[in-house]
Coordinates of N, CA, C and O in Angstrom, one line a residue:
I27 N 119.6 73.3 99.4 CA 118.7 72.7 98.5 C 118.8 71.1 98.3 O 118.2 70.1 98.4
L28 N 120.3 71.1 98.0 CA 120.8 69.4 98.2 C 120.8 68.4 99.0 O 120.3 67.4 98.9
V29 N 121.0 69.3 100.3 CA 120.7 68.4 101.6 C 119.4 68.3 101.8 O 118.7 66.8 102.1
A30 N 118.4 68.9 101.6 CA 117.1 68.8 101.6 C 116.6 67.6 100.7 O 115.6 66.8 100.8
T31 N 116.9 67.3 99.2 CA 116.9 66.8 98.1 C 117.4 65.3 98.5 O 116.7 64.3 98.1
N32 N 118.4 65.7 99.1 CA 119.0 63.8 99.5 C 118.3 63.3 100.4 O 117.8 62.3 100.5
T33 N 117.4 64.1 101.8 CA 116.9 63.6 102.2 C 115.1 63.2 101.9 O 114.4 62.5 102.1
G34 N 114.6 64.3 101.2 CA 113.2 64.4 100.1 C 113.1 63.9 99.3 O 111.9 63.4 98.9
G35 N 114.4 63.4 98.5 CA 114.1 63.0 97.4 C 113.9 63.9 96.1 O 114.0 65.1 96.4
S36 N 114.3 63.3 94.6 CA 114.3 64.5 93.7 C 112.7 65.1 93.5 O 112.6 66.2 92.9
A37 N 111.9 64.5 94.1 CA 110.0 65.4 94.2 C 110.2 66.6 94.9 O 109.8 67.5 94.1
L38 N 110.8 66.8 95.8 CA 111.3 68.2 96.5 C 111.6 68.9 95.7 O 111.7 70.0 95.6
L39 N 112.9 68.8 94.8 CA 113.7 69.6 93.9 C 112.8 70.1 92.8 O 112.4 71.1 92.5
W40 N 112.0 69.1 92.7 CA 111.1 69.5 91.2 C 110.0 70.1 92.0 O 109.1 71.1 91.3
G41 N 109.2 70.0 93.0 CA 108.4 70.8 93.7 C 108.8 72.1 93.9 O 108.1 73.2 93.6
L42 N 110.2 72.7 94.0 CA 110.8 73.7 94.6 C 110.8 74.3 92.9 O 110.4 75.5 93.0
A43 N 111.3 73.7 91.9 CA 111.2 74.5 90.7 C 110.2 75.0 90.0 O 109.4 75.8 89.6
H44 N 108.7 73.7 90.2 CA 107.6 73.9 89.9 C 107.1 75.6 90.8 O 106.5 76.0 90.1
Y45 N 107.3 75.6 92.1 CA 107.0 76.7 92.6 C 107.6 78.1 92.0 O 107.2 79.0 92.0
V46 N 108.6 77.9 92.0 CA 109.5 78.8 90.9 C 109.0 79.1 90.2 O 109.0 80.6 89.7
V47 N 108.6 78.6 89.2 CA 108.3 78.9 87.5 C 106.7 79.3 88.0 O 106.4 80.6 87.4
L48 N 105.9 78.8 88.7 CA 104.6 79.5 89.1 C 104.5 80.7 89.4 O 103.8 81.8 89.1
Y49 N 105.3 81.0 90.8 CA 105.6 82.2 91.4 C 106.1 83.1 90.3 O 105.6 84.4 90.6
S50 N 107.1 83.0 89.4 CA 107.6 83.9 88.8 C 106.7 84.1 87.4 O 106.7 85.4 87.7
V51 N 105.7 83.4 87.1 CA 104.9 83.9 86.1 C 103.9 84.8 87.0 O 103.2 85.9 86.2
L52 N 103.2 84.7 88.1 CA 102.3 85.4 88.8 C 103.3 86.6 88.8 O 102.3 87.8 89.0
M53 N 104.5 86.9 89.4 CA 104.9 88.0 89.4 C 105.0 88.9 88.3 O 104.9 90.1 88.1
L54 N 105.1 88.2 87.0 CA 105.4 88.8 85.8 C 104.1 89.3 85.5 O 104.1 90.1 84.9
I55 N 102.8 88.7 85.6 CA 101.6 88.9 85.3 C 101.2 90.2 86.2 O 100.6 91.2 85.4
L56 N 101.5 90.2 87.6 CA 101.5 91.5 88.3 C 102.0 92.9 88.0 O 101.5 94.0 87.7
T57 N 103.3 92.6 87.4 CA 104.1 93.6 86.5 C 103.6 94.0 85.6 O 103.3 95.3 85.0
A58 N 102.9 93.1 84.6 CA 102.3 93.6 83.2 C 101.0 94.3 83.5 O 100.6 95.0 82.8
C59 N 100.5 93.9 84.6 CA 98.9 94.7 85.1 C 99.4 96.3 85.3 O 98.6 97.1 85.2
A60 N 100.9 96.4 85.7 CA 100.5 97.9 86.2 C 101.1 98.9 84.6 O 100.6 100.2 84.8
Y61 N 101.2 98.2 83.8 CA 101.1 99.0 82.1 C 100.0 99.5 82.1 O 99.8 100.7 81.9
P62 N 98.8 98.6 82.0 CA 97.5 99.5 81.6 C 96.9 100.3 82.8 O 96.3 101.2 82.3
V63 N 97.2 100.1 83.9 CA 97.0 101.0 84.9 C 97.6 102.2 84.5 O 96.9 103.5 84.6
A64 N 99.0 102.3 84.1 CA 99.4 103.6 83.9 C 99.4 104.4 82.8 O 98.8 105.5 82.7
V65 N 98.7 103.6 81.6 CA 97.9 104.0 80.7 C 96.7 104.5 80.9 O 96.3 105.5 80.5
F66 N 95.8 103.7 81.4 CA 94.5 104.2 82.0 C 94.3 105.0 83.0 O 93.6 106.5 82.8
A67 N 94.8 104.8 84.1 CA 94.2 105.6 85.2 C 95.5 107.0 85.6 O 95.1 108.0 85.8
G68 N 96.7 106.5 85.1 CA 97.6 107.7 85.1 C 97.8 108.4 83.6 O 98.4 109.6 83.4
R69 N 97.1 108.1 82.8 CA 97.4 108.8 81.6 C 98.4 109.0 81.0 O 98.9 109.7 80.2
A70 N 99.4 108.2 80.9 CA 101.0 108.1 80.4 C 100.5 106.9 78.7 O 99.9 106.3 79.3
R71 N 101.3 107.6 78.1 CA 101.3 106.9 76.9 C 102.0 105.8 77.4 O 103.1 105.3 77.8
F72 N 101.7 104.5 76.7 CA 102.4 103.2 76.9 C 104.1 103.2 76.6 O 104.6 102.7 77.4
A73 N 104.4 103.3 75.2 CA 105.4 103.7 75.0 C 106.6 104.4 76.0 O 107.6 104.2 76.3
L74 N 105.9 105.7 76.3 CA 106.9 106.3 77.3 C 106.9 105.7 78.6 O 108.0 106.0 79.0
F75 N 106.0 105.4 78.9 CA 106.2 104.4 80.1 C 106.7 103.4 80.2 O 107.6 103.3 81.5
A76 N 106.9 102.6 79.1 CA 107.6 101.3 79.0 C 109.1 101.9 79.2 O 109.8 101.1 80.0
R77 N 109.5 102.8 78.3 CA 110.7 103.3 78.3 C 111.4 104.0 79.4 O 112.5 103.7 80.1
A78 N 110.5 104.5 80.3 CA 110.6 105.3 82.0 C 111.5 104.0 82.6 O 112.2 104.2 83.5
M79 N 110.4 103.2 82.8 CA 110.4 102.3 83.7 C 111.5 100.8 83.3 O 111.8 100.2 84.2
L80 N 112.3 101.1 81.9 CA 112.9 99.8 81.8 C 114.1 100.0 82.7 O 114.5 98.9 83.1
P81 N 115.1 101.5 82.8 CA 116.0 101.7 83.8 C 115.5 100.8 85.1 O 116.6 100.4 86.2
V82 N 114.6 101.3 85.6 CA 114.0 100.8 87.0 C 113.9 99.5 86.8 O 114.5 98.9 88.0
Q83 N 113.3 98.9 86.2 CA 113.1 97.3 86.6 C 114.2 96.5 86.2 O 114.6 96.0 86.9
V84 N 115.3 97.2 85.3 CA 116.5 96.6 85.3 C 117.6 96.7 86.5 O 118.2 95.3 87.1
V85 N 117.4 97.6 87.1 CA 117.7 97.9 88.3 C 117.1 97.0 89.5 O 117.8 96.1 90.5
A86 N 116.2 96.7 89.5 CA 115.3 96.3 90.3 C 115.5 94.4 90.3 O 115.5 93.6 91.3
L87 N 115.9 94.0 89.1 CA 116.1 92.8 88.8 C 117.7 92.7 89.2 O 117.8 91.2 89.7
S88 N 118.3 93.5 89.0 CA 119.6 93.0 89.5 C 120.0 93.4 90.8 O 120.8 92.8 91.7
T89 N 119.3 93.9 91.7 CA 119.5 94.3 93.4 C 118.6 94.0 94.0 O 118.6 93.8 95.3
R90 N 117.1 93.3 93.8 CA 116.2 93.1 94.6 C 116.0 94.0 95.9 O 115.5 93.5 96.5
S91 N 116.2 95.6 95.5 CA 116.1 96.7 96.0 C 115.2 97.8 95.9 O 115.6 98.1 94.5
S92 N 114.0 97.9 96.2 CA 113.2 99.0 95.6 C 113.7 100.5 96.4 O 113.7 101.4 95.6
L93 N 114.5 100.3 97.2 CA 115.2 102.0 97.8 C 116.5 102.0 96.6 O 116.5 102.9 96.5
A94 N 117.2 100.6 96.2 CA 118.2 101.1 95.2 C 117.6 101.5 94.1 O 118.4 102.2 93.2
C95 N 116.1 101.4 93.8 CA 115.8 101.6 92.6 C 115.1 103.3 92.5 O 114.8 103.8 91.8
L96 N 115.0 104.0 93.8 CA 114.1 105.2 94.0 C 114.7 106.1 93.1 O 113.9 106.8 92.5
P97 N 116.1 106.7 93.4 CA 116.3 107.4 92.3 C 116.3 107.6 90.7 O 115.8 108.1 90.0
L98 N 116.0 106.5 90.2 CA 115.6 105.6 88.8 C 114.0 106.0 89.0 O 113.1 106.3 87.9
G99 N 113.4 105.9 90.1 CA 112.1 105.6 89.8 C 111.2 107.1 89.8 O 110.5 107.4 89.2
I100 N 112.1 108.1 90.5 CA 111.9 109.8 90.6 C 112.1 110.0 89.2 O 111.4 110.9 88.5
A101 N 113.1 109.8 88.6 CA 113.5 110.2 87.1 C 112.1 110.0 86.4 O 112.1 110.5 85.4
A102 N 112.2 108.5 86.4 CA 111.4 107.7 85.4 C 109.7 108.8 85.4 O 109.3 108.8 84.6
A103 N 109.4 109.0 86.9 CA 108.3 109.5 87.2 C 108.0 111.1 86.7 O 107.3 111.2 85.8
R104 N 109.1 111.9 86.3 CA 109.1 112.9 86.2 C 109.3 112.6 84.3 O 108.8 113.9 83.8
R105 N 110.0 112.0 84.1 CA 110.0 111.4 82.2 C 108.3 111.7 82.0 O 108.1 111.7 80.8
I106 N 107.6 110.3 82.4 CA 106.3 110.4 82.1 C 105.5 111.5 82.5 O 104.1 111.4 82.3
G107 N 105.9 112.8 82.9 CA 105.0 113.8 83.3 C 104.2 113.9 84.8 O 103.6 114.8 84.9
V108 N 105.1 112.9 85.8 CA 104.6 113.3 87.1 C 105.5 114.6 87.8 O 106.3 114.9 87.3
R109 N 104.3 115.6 88.1 CA 105.4 117.1 88.6 C 106.3 116.7 89.9 O 106.3 115.3 90.4
E110 N 107.1 117.4 89.6 CA 108.5 117.0 90.6 C 107.8 117.0 92.0 O 108.3 115.9 92.6
P111 N 107.4 117.8 92.6 CA 106.8 117.6 94.2 C 106.0 116.2 94.3 O 106.3 115.9 95.4
A112 N 105.1 116.2 93.6 CA 104.5 115.1 93.5 C 105.0 113.6 93.3 O 105.3 112.5 94.3
A113 N 106.5 113.7 92.6 CA 107.4 112.5 92.2 C 108.1 112.2 93.6 O 108.3 111.4 94.2
D114 N 108.7 113.6 94.5 CA 109.5 113.3 95.4 C 108.9 113.1 96.6 O 109.6 112.8 97.3
V115 N 107.5 113.0 96.5 CA 106.7 112.6 98.0 C 106.4 111.2 97.6 O 106.6 110.2 98.7
A116 N 105.6 111.0 96.5 CA 105.0 110.1 96.4 C 106.1 108.4 96.1 O 105.9 107.5 96.7
M117 N 107.0 108.8 95.4 CA 108.0 107.6 95.0 C 108.9 106.8 96.3 O 108.6 106.1 96.5
P118 N 109.2 108.1 97.2 CA 109.5 107.5 98.6 C 108.5 106.8 99.4 O 109.0 105.6 100.2
L119 N 107.3 107.4 99.4 CA 106.6 106.7 100.2 C 105.8 105.0 99.7 O 105.6 104.3 100.5
A120 N 105.9 105.0 98.3 CA 105.5 104.1 97.4 C 106.6 103.0 97.9 O 106.4 101.9 98.2
V121 N 108.0 103.4 98.3 CA 109.1 102.2 98.3 C 108.7 101.7 99.5 O 109.2 100.7 99.7
A122 N 108.7 102.8 100.3 CA 108.4 102.5 102.0 C 107.3 101.4 102.2 O 107.3 100.6 103.0
L123 N 106.2 101.7 101.8 CA 104.5 101.0 102.2 C 104.1 100.3 100.9 O 103.3 99.6 101.4
M124 N 104.2 100.6 99.8 CA 103.5 99.7 98.5 C 104.6 98.5 98.4 O 105.1 98.5 97.6
R125 N 103.9 97.5 98.8 CA 104.5 96.0 98.2 C 103.2 95.5 97.7 O 102.1 94.5 98.5
N126 N 103.4 95.8 96.5 CA 102.2 95.2 95.6 C 101.9 93.9 95.3 O 100.9 93.3 95.1
S127 N 102.9 93.2 95.8 CA 102.8 91.5 95.3 C 102.6 90.9 96.8 O 102.0 89.8 96.8
S128 N 102.4 91.8 98.2 CA 102.0 91.3 99.0 C 101.0 89.9 99.2 O 101.2 88.9 99.8
S129 N 99.7 90.3 99.3 CA 98.9 89.6 99.1 C 98.8 88.7 98.1 O 98.3 87.5 98.6
A130 N 99.0 89.1 96.7 CA 99.1 87.8 95.9 C 99.8 86.7 96.7 O 99.8 85.7 96.2
S131 N 101.3 87.4 97.2 CA 102.3 86.3 97.5 C 101.5 85.2 98.6 O 101.9 84.2 98.5
A132 N 100.8 85.9 99.7 CA 100.4 85.2 100.8 C 99.5 84.1 100.1 O 99.4 83.0 100.4
V133 N 98.6 84.5 99.1 CA 97.5 83.4 98.5 C 98.3 82.4 97.6 O 98.1 81.3 97.9
F134 N 99.6 82.8 97.3 CA 100.2 81.9 96.6 C 100.8 81.0 97.3 O 100.9 79.7 97.4
Y135 N 101.3 81.2 98.2 CA 102.0 80.6 99.3 C 101.3 79.7 100.1 O 101.6 78.8 100.5
G136 N 100.3 80.3 100.2 CA 99.3 79.3 101.3 C 98.6 78.2 100.5 O 98.5 77.7 101.1
A137 N 98.2 78.7 99.2 CA 97.5 77.7 98.4 C 98.6 76.8 97.9 O 98.2 75.2 97.9
Y138 N 99.8 77.2 97.6 CA 101.0 76.1 97.6 C 101.2 75.3 98.6 O 101.0 74.2 98.5
G139 N 101.4 75.9 100.0 CA 101.7 75.0 100.9 C 100.4 74.4 101.4 O 100.8 73.0 101.7
A140 N 99.2 74.5 101.3 CA 98.1 73.7 101.7 C 98.0 72.6 100.4 O 97.5 71.4 101.3
I141 N 98.4 72.4 99.3 CA 98.3 71.9 98.4 C 99.5 70.4 98.9 O 98.9 69.6 98.9
V142 N 100.7 71.2 99.3 CA 101.8 70.3 99.4 C 101.4 69.4 100.7 O 101.7 68.3 100.7
Y143 N 100.7 70.1 101.9 CA 100.4 69.0 103.2 C 99.2 68.8 103.0 O 98.6 68.5 104.1
G144 N 98.2 68.8 102.2 CA 96.9 68.5 102.0 C 96.0 69.0 102.9 O 94.9 68.2 103.6
L145 N 96.5 70.4 103.1 CA 95.3 70.8 104.2 C 94.1 71.6 103.4 O 94.3 71.9 102.2
P146 N 93.1 72.0 104.2 CA 92.1 72.9 103.1 C 92.5 74.3 103.2 O 93.4 75.0 103.5
H147 N 92.2 74.9 101.7 CA 92.4 76.0 101.4 C 91.5 76.7 100.4 O 91.7 77.1 99.1
G148 N 90.3 77.0 101.5 CA 88.9 77.6 100.4 C 89.7 79.2 100.3 O 90.7 79.7 101.0
L149 N 88.8 79.7 99.4 CA 88.8 81.4 99.1 C 88.7 81.9 100.5 O 89.8 83.1 100.5
A150 N 88.1 81.6 101.2 CA 87.9 82.6 102.4 C 89.5 82.4 103.3 O 89.7 83.5 103.7
L151 N 89.9 81.7 103.7 CA 91.2 81.2 104.3 C 92.1 81.9 103.5 O 93.1 82.4 104.0
L152 N 92.2 81.7 102.3 CA 93.1 82.3 101.4 C 93.2 83.9 101.5 O 94.1 84.5 101.7
F153 N 91.8 84.6 101.5 CA 92.0 85.8 101.7 C 92.4 86.4 102.9 O 93.1 87.5 103.1
V154 N 91.8 85.5 104.2 CA 92.2 86.0 105.4 C 94.2 86.0 105.5 O 94.6 86.9 106.3
A155 N 94.6 85.1 105.0 CA 96.1 84.8 105.0 C 96.5 85.9 104.3 O 97.8 86.7 104.4
G156 N 95.9 86.2 103.0 CA 96.6 87.5 102.2 C 96.4 88.7 103.1 O 97.2 89.8 103.2
L157 N 95.0 89.0 103.7 CA 95.0 90.1 104.5 C 95.9 90.2 105.8 O 96.8 91.2 106.0
V158 N 96.4 88.9 106.4 CA 97.3 89.2 107.3 C 98.5 89.5 107.0 O 99.4 90.3 107.6
K159 N 99.0 88.9 105.6 CA 100.5 89.1 105.2 C 100.3 90.7 104.7 O 101.4 91.5 105.0
T160 N 99.4 91.3 104.4 CA 99.6 92.8 103.8 C 99.6 93.6 105.0 O 100.2 94.7 105.0
L161 N 99.1 93.4 106.2 CA 98.9 94.0 107.3 C 100.5 93.8 107.9 O 100.9 94.7 108.6
M162 N 100.9 92.5 107.9 CA 102.6 92.4 108.4 C 103.4 93.4 107.6 O 104.4 93.9 108.0
E163 N 103.1 93.5 106.3 CA 104.0 93.8 105.6 C 104.0 95.6 105.7 O 104.9 96.3 105.6
I164 N 102.9 96.2 106.0 CA 102.7 97.6 106.7 C 103.6 98.0 107.8 O 104.2 99.0 107.7
G165 N 103.8 96.7 108.4 CA 104.6 97.0 109.8 C 106.1 96.9 109.8 O 106.7 96.6 110.3
S166 N 106.5 96.4 108.6 CA 107.8 95.9 108.1 C 108.7 96.6 107.4 O 109.6 96.2 106.7
V167 N 108.4 98.0 107.2 CA 109.4 99.0 106.4 C 110.3 98.8 106.8 O 111.1 98.8 107.7
G168 N 111.1 99.0 105.8 CA 112.8 98.9 105.8 C 113.7 97.6 106.1 O 114.9 97.7 106.6
I169 N 112.9 96.5 106.3 CA 113.5 95.2 106.3 C 114.0 94.8 105.2 O 113.2 94.4 104.3
P170 N 115.0 93.9 105.3 CA 115.2 93.2 104.1 C 114.8 92.0 103.7 O 113.9 91.7 104.4
A171 N 114.9 91.9 102.3 CA 114.0 90.8 101.4 C 113.7 89.5 102.5 O 112.4 89.1 102.6
Q172 N 115.1 89.0 102.6 CA 114.3 87.2 103.2 C 114.0 87.6 104.7 O 113.0 86.8 105.1
A173 N 114.4 88.7 105.8 CA 113.7 88.9 106.6 C 112.1 89.4 106.7 O 111.5 88.8 107.4
T174 N 111.8 90.1 105.8 CA 110.4 90.2 105.6 C 109.9 89.4 105.2 O 108.6 88.8 106.0
L175 N 110.6 88.4 104.6 CA 109.4 87.2 104.0 C 109.2 86.3 105.1 O 108.2 85.7 105.7
V176 N 110.0 85.9 106.1 CA 109.9 85.5 107.3 C 109.1 86.3 108.2 O 108.0 85.6 108.9
A177 N 109.3 87.4 108.6 CA 108.5 88.4 109.1 C 106.8 88.3 108.8 O 106.0 88.5 109.6
T178 N 106.8 88.7 107.6 CA 105.3 88.5 107.1 C 104.6 87.4 106.7 O 103.7 87.3 106.8
A179 N 105.2 86.5 106.1 CA 105.0 85.0 105.6 C 104.4 84.0 106.7 O 103.7 83.6 106.8
A180 N 105.5 84.1 107.9 CA 105.1 83.2 109.0 C 103.6 83.2 109.4 O 103.2 82.4 109.8
P181 N 102.9 84.5 109.7 CA 101.8 84.8 110.7 C 100.9 84.4 109.2 O 99.7 83.8 109.9
A182 N 101.2 84.6 108.2 CA 100.0 84.3 107.3 C 99.9 82.5 107.1 O 98.9 81.8 107.0
L183 N 101.0 82.0 106.9 CA 101.1 80.5 106.8 C 100.5 79.9 107.9 O 99.8 78.9 108.0
A184 N 100.6 80.4 109.5 CA 100.2 80.0 110.6 C 98.5 79.9 110.5 O 98.0 78.8 110.9
V185 N 98.0 80.8 109.9 CA 96.5 81.1 109.9 C 95.9 80.0 109.1 O 95.1 79.4 109.3
M186 N 96.9 79.5 108.3 CA 96.2 78.2 107.6 C 97.0 76.8 107.8 O 96.8 75.7 107.2
H187 N 97.6 77.0 109.2 CA 98.1 75.9 109.8 C 99.4 75.1 108.7 O 99.5 73.8 108.9
I188 N 99.7 75.8 108.1 CA 101.2 75.3 107.3 C 102.5 75.3 108.1 O 102.6 76.4 108.7
P189 N 102.8 74.1 108.3 CA 104.2 73.8 109.2 C 105.0 74.5 108.9 O 105.5 74.9 107.9
P190 N 106.0 75.2 109.9 CA 107.1 76.1 109.6 C 108.4 75.9 108.8 O 108.6 76.3 107.8
P191 N 108.6 74.2 108.9 CA 109.5 73.9 107.6 C 109.2 74.3 106.3 O 110.3 74.6 105.4
F192 N 107.9 74.7 105.8 CA 107.5 75.0 104.6 C 108.1 76.5 104.4 O 108.4 76.7 103.2
L193 N 108.0 77.1 105.3 CA 108.6 78.6 105.2 C 110.3 78.6 105.2 O 110.8 79.6 104.5
A194 N 110.8 77.7 105.3 CA 112.3 77.3 105.2 C 112.4 77.4 103.8 O 113.6 77.7 103.4
L195 N 111.6 76.0 103.4 CA 111.7 76.0 101.7 C 111.6 77.5 100.9 O 111.9 77.7 99.7
L196 N 110.7 78.0 101.7 CA 110.1 79.2 100.8 C 111.0 80.4 100.5 O 111.7 81.0 99.6
I197 N 112.2 80.5 101.9 CA 113.3 81.4 101.7 C 114.2 81.2 100.8 O 114.6 81.7 100.1
V198 N 114.3 79.9 100.5 CA 115.6 79.2 99.4 C 114.7 79.8 98.0 O 115.4 80.0 97.1
A199 N 113.6 79.0 97.6 CA 113.1 79.1 96.5 C 112.7 80.8 96.0 O 112.8 81.1 94.9
E200 N 112.5 81.5 97.0 CA 112.1 83.1 96.9 C 112.9 83.8 96.5 O 112.6 84.6 95.5
T201 N 114.2 83.4 96.3 CA 115.2 84.3 95.7 C 115.0 84.5 94.3 O 115.0 85.8 94.0
I202 N 114.8 83.6 93.5 CA 114.2 83.7 92.0 C 113.4 84.6 91.8 O 113.4 85.6 91.0
P203 N 111.9 84.2 92.0 CA 110.7 85.2 91.5 C 110.8 86.4 92.5 O 110.4 87.5 92.0
D204 N 111.8 86.6 93.2 CA 111.9 87.9 94.0 C 112.5 89.1 93.1 O 112.6 90.2 93.5
M205 N 113.3 88.8 92.3 CA 114.0 89.7 91.4 C 113.3 90.1 90.7 O 113.2 91.2 90.4

């Protein structure tokens, strides 16, 4: 970051800070949306769900690894009343396949990159970028976080004609909100 800000100026550093704050808020909102879904669709009590998920979220924050959270996730599912066979099958599948922030992140990357480069970014284009990233995520099971970012975000950004150097900045800035 220091090399880039030396050549790009402090505006680049403030732009990265702005990106990190906005993207972090978006991820917190998505996480908060899981609670009403659990209460209404999953018929779990709010307090019970929150208590069960706290250890999972602490491990997720400290490791940035869905796989590391899997044992705690299975235990949490059982605590909130999910039957053991269902938890034993659904949780590993969710860890492997469900990347709930994928579409939202592509829309965010795309909109942010388009604004930075002065490119068009209508809803249809953002929708296509989100769809491309989601499809790429399905095929990237088991790839570590930063490699997944490159493998899945590059095609979505290419759809929007955002130059590759923006992806390099994303890799640096993505570490904090990805926690």
